[in-house]
Coordinates of C-alpha atoms and ligand atoms in Angstrom, one line a residue:
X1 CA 10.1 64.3 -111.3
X2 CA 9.7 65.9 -114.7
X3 CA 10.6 63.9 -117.6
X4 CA 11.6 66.2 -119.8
X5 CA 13.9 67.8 -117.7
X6 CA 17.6 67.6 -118.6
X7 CA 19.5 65.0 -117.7
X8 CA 16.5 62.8 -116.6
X9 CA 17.4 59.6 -116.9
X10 CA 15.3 57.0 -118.7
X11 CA 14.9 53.2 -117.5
X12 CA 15.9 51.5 -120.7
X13 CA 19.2 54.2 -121.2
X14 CA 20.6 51.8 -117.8
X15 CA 22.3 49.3 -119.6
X16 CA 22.6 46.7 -116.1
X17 CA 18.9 47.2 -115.5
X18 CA 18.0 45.6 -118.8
X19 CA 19.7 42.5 -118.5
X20 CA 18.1 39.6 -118.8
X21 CA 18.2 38.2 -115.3
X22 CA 17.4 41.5 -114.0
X23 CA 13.7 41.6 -113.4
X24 CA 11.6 44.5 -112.6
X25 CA 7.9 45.0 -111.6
X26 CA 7.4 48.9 -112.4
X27 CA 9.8 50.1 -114.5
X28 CA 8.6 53.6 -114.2
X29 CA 8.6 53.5 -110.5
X30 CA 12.0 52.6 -110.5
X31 CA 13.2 55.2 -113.4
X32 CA 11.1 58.2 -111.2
X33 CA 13.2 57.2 -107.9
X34 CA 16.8 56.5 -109.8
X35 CA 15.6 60.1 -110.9
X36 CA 15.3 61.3 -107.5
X37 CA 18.1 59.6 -106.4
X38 CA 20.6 61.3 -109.1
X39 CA 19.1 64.5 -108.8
X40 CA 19.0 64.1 -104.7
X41 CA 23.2 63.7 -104.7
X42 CA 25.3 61.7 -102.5
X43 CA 24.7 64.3 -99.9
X44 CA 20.9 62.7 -99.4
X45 CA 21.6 58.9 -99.9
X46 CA 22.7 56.2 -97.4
X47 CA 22.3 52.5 -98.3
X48 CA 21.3 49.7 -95.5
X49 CA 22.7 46.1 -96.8
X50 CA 21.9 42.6 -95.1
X51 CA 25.2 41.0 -94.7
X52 CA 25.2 37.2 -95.6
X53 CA 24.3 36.2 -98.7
X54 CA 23.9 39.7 -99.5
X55 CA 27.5 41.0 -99.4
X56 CA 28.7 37.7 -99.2
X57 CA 27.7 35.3 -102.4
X58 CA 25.1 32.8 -102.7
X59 CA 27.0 30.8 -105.2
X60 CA 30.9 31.2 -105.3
X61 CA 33.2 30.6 -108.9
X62 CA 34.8 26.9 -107.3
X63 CA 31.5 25.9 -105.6
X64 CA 32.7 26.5 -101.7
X65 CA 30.0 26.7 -99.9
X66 CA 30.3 29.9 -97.4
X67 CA 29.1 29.9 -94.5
X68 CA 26.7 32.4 -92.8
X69 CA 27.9 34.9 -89.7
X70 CA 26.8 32.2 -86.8
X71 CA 28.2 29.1 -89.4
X72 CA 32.0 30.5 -88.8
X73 CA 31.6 30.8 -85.3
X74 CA 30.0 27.4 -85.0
X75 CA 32.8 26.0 -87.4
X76 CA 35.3 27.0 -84.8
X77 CA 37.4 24.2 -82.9
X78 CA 38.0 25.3 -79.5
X79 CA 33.6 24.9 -78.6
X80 CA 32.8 23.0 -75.9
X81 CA 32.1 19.5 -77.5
X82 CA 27.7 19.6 -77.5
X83 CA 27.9 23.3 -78.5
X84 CA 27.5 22.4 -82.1
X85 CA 24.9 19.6 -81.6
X86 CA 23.0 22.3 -79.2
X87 CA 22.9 24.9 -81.5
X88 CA 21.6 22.7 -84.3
X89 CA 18.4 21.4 -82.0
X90 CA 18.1 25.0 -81.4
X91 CA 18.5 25.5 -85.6
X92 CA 16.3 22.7 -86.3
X93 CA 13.2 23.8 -83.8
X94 CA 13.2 27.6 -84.7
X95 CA 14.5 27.9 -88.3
X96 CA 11.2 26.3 -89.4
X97 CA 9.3 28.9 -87.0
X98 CA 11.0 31.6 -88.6
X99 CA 9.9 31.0 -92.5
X100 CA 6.7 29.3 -91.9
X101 CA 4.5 31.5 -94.0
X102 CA 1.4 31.1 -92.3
X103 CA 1.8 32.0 -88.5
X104 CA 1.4 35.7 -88.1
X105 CA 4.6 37.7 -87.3
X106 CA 3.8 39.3 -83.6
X107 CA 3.8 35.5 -82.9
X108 CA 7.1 34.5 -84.4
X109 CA 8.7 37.2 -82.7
X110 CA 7.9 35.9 -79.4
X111 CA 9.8 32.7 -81.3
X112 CA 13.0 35.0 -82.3
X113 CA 13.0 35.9 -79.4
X114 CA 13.7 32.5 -77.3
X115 CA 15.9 31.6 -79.9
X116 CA 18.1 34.1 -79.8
X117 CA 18.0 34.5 -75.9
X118 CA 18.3 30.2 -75.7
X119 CA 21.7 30.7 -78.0
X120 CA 22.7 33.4 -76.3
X121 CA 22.9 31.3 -73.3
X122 CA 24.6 28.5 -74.8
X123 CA 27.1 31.2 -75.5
X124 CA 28.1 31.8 -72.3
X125 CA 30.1 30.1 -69.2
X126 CA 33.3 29.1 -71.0
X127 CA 36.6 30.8 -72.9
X128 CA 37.1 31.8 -76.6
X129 CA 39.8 33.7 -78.3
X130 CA 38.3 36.1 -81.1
X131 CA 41.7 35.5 -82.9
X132 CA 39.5 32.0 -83.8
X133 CA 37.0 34.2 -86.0
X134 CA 39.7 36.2 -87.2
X135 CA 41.0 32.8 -88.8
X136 CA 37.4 31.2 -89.8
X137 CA 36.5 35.0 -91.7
X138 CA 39.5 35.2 -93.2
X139 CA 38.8 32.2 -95.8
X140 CA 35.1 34.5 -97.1
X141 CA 37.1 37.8 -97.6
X142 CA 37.3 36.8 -101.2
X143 CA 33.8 35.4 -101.3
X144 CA 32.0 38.8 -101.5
X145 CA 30.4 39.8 -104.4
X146 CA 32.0 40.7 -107.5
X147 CA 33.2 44.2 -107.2
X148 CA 32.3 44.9 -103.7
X149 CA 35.5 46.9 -103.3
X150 CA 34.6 48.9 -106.2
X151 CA 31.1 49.8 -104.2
X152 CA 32.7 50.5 -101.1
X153 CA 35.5 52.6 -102.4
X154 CA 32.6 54.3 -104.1
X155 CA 30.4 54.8 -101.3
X156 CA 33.4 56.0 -99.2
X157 CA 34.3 58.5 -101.9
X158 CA 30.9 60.2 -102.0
X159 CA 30.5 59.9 -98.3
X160 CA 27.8 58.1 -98.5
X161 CA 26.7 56.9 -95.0
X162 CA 26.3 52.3 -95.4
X163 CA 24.4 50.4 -92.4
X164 CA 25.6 46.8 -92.8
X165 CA 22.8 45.2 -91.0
X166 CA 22.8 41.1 -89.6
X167 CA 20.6 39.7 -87.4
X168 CA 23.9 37.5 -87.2
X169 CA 26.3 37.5 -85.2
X170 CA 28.5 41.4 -85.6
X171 CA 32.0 39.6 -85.2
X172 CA 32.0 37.6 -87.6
X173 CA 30.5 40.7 -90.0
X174 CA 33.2 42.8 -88.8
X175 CA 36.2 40.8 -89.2
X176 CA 35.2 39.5 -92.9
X177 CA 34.5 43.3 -93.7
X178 CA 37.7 44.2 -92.3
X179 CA 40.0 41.3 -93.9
X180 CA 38.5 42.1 -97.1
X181 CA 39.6 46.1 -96.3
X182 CA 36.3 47.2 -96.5
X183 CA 35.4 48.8 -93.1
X184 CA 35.6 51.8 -93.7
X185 CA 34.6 55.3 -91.3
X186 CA 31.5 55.2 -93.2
X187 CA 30.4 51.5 -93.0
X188 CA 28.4 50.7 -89.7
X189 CA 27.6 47.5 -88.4
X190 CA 24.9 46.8 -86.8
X191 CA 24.4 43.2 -85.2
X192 CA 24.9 40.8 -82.5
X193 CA 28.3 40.7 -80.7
X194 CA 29.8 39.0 -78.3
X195 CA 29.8 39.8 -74.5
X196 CA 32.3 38.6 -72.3
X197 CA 32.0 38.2 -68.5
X198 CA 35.3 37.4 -66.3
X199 CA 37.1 36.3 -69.4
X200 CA 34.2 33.6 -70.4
X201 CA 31.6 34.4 -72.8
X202 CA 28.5 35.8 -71.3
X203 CA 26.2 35.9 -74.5
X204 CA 25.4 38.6 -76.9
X205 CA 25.5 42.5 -76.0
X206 CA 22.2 44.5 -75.9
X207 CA 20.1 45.1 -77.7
X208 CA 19.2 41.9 -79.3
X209 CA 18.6 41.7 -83.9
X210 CA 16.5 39.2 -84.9
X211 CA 14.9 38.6 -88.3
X212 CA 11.9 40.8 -87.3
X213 CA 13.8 44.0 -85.4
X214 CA 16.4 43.9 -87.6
X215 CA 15.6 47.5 -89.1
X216 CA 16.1 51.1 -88.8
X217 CA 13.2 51.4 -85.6
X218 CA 16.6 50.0 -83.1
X219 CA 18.8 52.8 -84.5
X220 CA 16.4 55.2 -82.6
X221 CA 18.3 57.8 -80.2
X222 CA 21.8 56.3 -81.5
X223 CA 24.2 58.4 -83.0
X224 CA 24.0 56.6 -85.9
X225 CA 19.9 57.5 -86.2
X226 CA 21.8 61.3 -85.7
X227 CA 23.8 61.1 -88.6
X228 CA 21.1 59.4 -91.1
X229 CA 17.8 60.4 -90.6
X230 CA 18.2 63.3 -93.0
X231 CA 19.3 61.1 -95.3
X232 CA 15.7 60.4 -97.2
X233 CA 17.3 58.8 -100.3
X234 CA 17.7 55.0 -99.6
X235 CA 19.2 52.0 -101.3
X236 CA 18.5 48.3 -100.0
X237 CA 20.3 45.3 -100.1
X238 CA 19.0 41.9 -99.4
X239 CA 18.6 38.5 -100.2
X240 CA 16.2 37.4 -97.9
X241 CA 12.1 38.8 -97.7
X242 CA 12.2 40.6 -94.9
X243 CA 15.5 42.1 -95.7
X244 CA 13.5 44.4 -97.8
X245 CA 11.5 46.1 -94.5
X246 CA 15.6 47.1 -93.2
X247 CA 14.5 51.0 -93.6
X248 CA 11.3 50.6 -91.5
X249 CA 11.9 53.2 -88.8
X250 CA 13.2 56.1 -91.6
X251 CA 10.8 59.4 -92.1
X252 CA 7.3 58.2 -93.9
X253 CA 8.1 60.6 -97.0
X254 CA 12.2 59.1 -97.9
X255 CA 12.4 57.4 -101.0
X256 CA 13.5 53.4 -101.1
X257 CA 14.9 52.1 -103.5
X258 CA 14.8 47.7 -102.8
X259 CA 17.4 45.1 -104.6
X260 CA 16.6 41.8 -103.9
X261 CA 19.3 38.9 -104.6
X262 CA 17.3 36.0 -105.4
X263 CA 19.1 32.7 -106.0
X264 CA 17.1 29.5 -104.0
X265 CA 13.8 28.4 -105.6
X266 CA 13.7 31.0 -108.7
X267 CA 10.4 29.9 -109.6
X268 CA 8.8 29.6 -106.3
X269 CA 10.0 32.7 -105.4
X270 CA 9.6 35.2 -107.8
X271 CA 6.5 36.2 -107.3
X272 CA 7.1 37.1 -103.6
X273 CA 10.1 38.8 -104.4
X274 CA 8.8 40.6 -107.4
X275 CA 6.0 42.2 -105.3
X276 CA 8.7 42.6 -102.5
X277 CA 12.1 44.4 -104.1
X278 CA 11.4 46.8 -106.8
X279 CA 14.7 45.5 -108.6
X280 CA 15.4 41.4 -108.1
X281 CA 18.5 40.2 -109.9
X282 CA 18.9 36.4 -110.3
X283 CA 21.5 34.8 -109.9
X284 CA 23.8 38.3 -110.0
X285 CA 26.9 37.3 -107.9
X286 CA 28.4 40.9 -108.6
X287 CA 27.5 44.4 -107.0
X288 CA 27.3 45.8 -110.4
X289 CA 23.2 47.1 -110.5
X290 CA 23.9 49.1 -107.0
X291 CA 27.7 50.2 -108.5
X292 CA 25.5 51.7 -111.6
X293 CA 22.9 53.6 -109.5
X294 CA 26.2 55.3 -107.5
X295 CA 27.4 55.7 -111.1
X296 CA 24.6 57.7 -112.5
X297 CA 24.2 59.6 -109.3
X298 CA 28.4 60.2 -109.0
X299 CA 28.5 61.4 -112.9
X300 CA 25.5 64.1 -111.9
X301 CA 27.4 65.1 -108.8
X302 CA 30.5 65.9 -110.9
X303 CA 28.8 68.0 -113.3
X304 CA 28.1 70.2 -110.7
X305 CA 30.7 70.3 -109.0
X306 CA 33.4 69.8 -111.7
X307 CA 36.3 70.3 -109.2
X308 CA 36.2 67.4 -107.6
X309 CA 37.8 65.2 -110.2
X310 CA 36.5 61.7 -111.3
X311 CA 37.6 58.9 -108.9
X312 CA 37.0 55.8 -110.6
X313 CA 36.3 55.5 -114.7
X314 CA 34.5 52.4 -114.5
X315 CA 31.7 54.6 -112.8
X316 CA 31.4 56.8 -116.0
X317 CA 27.9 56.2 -117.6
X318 CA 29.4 55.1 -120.6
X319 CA 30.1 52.4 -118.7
X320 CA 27.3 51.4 -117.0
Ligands
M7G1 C1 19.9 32.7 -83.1 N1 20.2 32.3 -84.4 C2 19.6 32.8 -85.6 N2 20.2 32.1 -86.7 C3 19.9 32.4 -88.1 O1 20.7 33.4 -88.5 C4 20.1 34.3 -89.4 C5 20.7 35.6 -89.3 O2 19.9 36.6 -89.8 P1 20.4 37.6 -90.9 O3 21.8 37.9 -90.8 O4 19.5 38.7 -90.8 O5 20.0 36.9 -92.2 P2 20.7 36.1 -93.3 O6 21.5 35.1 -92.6 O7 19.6 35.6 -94.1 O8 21.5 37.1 -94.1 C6 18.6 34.2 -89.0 O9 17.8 34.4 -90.1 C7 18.5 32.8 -88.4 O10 17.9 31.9 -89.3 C8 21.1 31.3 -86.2 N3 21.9 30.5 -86.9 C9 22.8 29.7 -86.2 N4 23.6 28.9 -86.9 N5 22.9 29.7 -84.9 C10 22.1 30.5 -84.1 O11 22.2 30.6 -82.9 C11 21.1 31.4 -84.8
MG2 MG1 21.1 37.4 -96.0

């Protein structure tokens, strides 16, 4: 990407990457790929987001705690009374497994594995009405970022494809995504659901997401793989580590760009997260660093094609 080409972009001219709190490792790697990205268009982008934590905020305006994809079903009433305390031994023996950062990861998958089978199993053998998540999702559709619908009105403007990704559980992801009127045609989820056998719960459906699958390799053969995989132009979303490897499985040569939400343990963190996301934002509770990027690469994409008229001002670099 030449630099003196017209209409590059430079790094310090993005007003919401040179806030304080949000922190950078290689500033020119990251103006090169915006580059790319802008003079890519919509028509090569997708974006693959983690869901809780990620669209949903780590720290909310009155302090309400909210409560991951698996915490709203476990928060609903009708449970068989040692669900809960079940789930919580299971919690409490494999959680430590998971971010112990010294076993090697082929062996902690063998881990994710049991765990998710063992609650699978717990989730199975008795009735539930969906209508119950329905009612526990509904109080987080205003817990989402600042902004969010502003992305995804964005993103479904430019038809740019969105994976929502969870190693969660999906109804939970769906019905707080569609509550807050933000599952759209082009937003895909991609996470555990519900199976039901007989009118009991019989589990999760096939295949399995667990920390360490959860990435673009289990989209292989779907027609959602079908529909992306020309799309070499790729925004990430996560708050967690290995959020960042959600594009594994993509063609060797795409270019990723990786926004990591860091909130927990600032200081112990960064350094991980600094040599793991090429943008990390602390403490950002709003969408407003991925709703620029779109912005830079909408404004291009209207200049040349000047028919299609500007959807949203706030998008306008002069706003960015
Ligand atoms: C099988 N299982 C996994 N988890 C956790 O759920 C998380 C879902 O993973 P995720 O959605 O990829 O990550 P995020 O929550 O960081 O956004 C995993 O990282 C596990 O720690 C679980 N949490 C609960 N409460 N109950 C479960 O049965 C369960
Ligand atoms: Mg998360």
């Amino acid at each position: 990407m030449d630099e003196n080409r017209v209409g590059y972009v430079s790094f310090q001219d993005i007003l919401s990457l040179n806030q304080e709190h949000c922190k950078v490792r290689d500033r020119q790697a990251v103006e090169r790929i915006i580059n790319e990205f802008i003079w890519g268009g919509p028509e090569r982008m997708q974006m693959v987001s983690d869901f809780d934590f990620t669209i949903t905020k780590q720290r909310t305006d009155d302090g309400i705690a909210v409560l991951s994809s698996f915490g709203i079903f476990n928060n609903c009433k009708s449970l068989p009374p040692h669900y809960k305390e079940e789930s919580d031994k299971l919690f409490n023996k494999y959680r430590p497994i998971e971010i112990d950062p010294h076993m090697p990861i082929p062996e902690k998958v063998q881990y994710m594995i049991e765990w998710w089978t063992k609650s699978g199993q717990l989730t199975s053998g008795f009735p539930f009405d969906l209508a119950e998540i329905d009612q526990g999702a509904g109080q987080f559709k205003n817990a989402l970022r600042d902004r969010t619908h502003e992305l995804f009105d964005s993103l479904r403007q430019l038809q740019i494809p969105v994976l929502v990704f969870s190693a969660g559980l999906g109804n939970s992801v769906v019905s707080v995504l569609q509550q807050a009127n933000i599952l759209y045609p082009n937003v895909k989820v991609i996470s555990n659901f519900l199976k039901y056998s007989d009118g009991m719960l019989a589990g999760f459906q096939e295949p399995m997401i667990h920390t360490f699958n959860k990435n673009e390799t289990v989209l292989d053969g779907s027609e959602y793989y079908e529909l992306v995989h020309t799309r070499d132009h790729i925004i990430v979303m996560g708050d967690s580590l290995g959020d960042a490897h959600m594009a594994a499985g993509v063609p060797a040569s795409s270019h990723i760009l990786k926004i990591g939400f860091l909130f927990e343990h600032v200081e112990a963190n960064m350094e991980k997260y600094m040599n793991t996301f090429d943008i990390v934002l602390v403490d950002d509770q709003t969408m407003d660093v991925p709703r620029a990027l779109l912005g830079l690469i909408e404004r291009r994409h209207q200049l040349r094609h000047p028919h299609i008229a500007p959807n949203d001002a706030a998008l306008q670099l002069s706003a960015l």
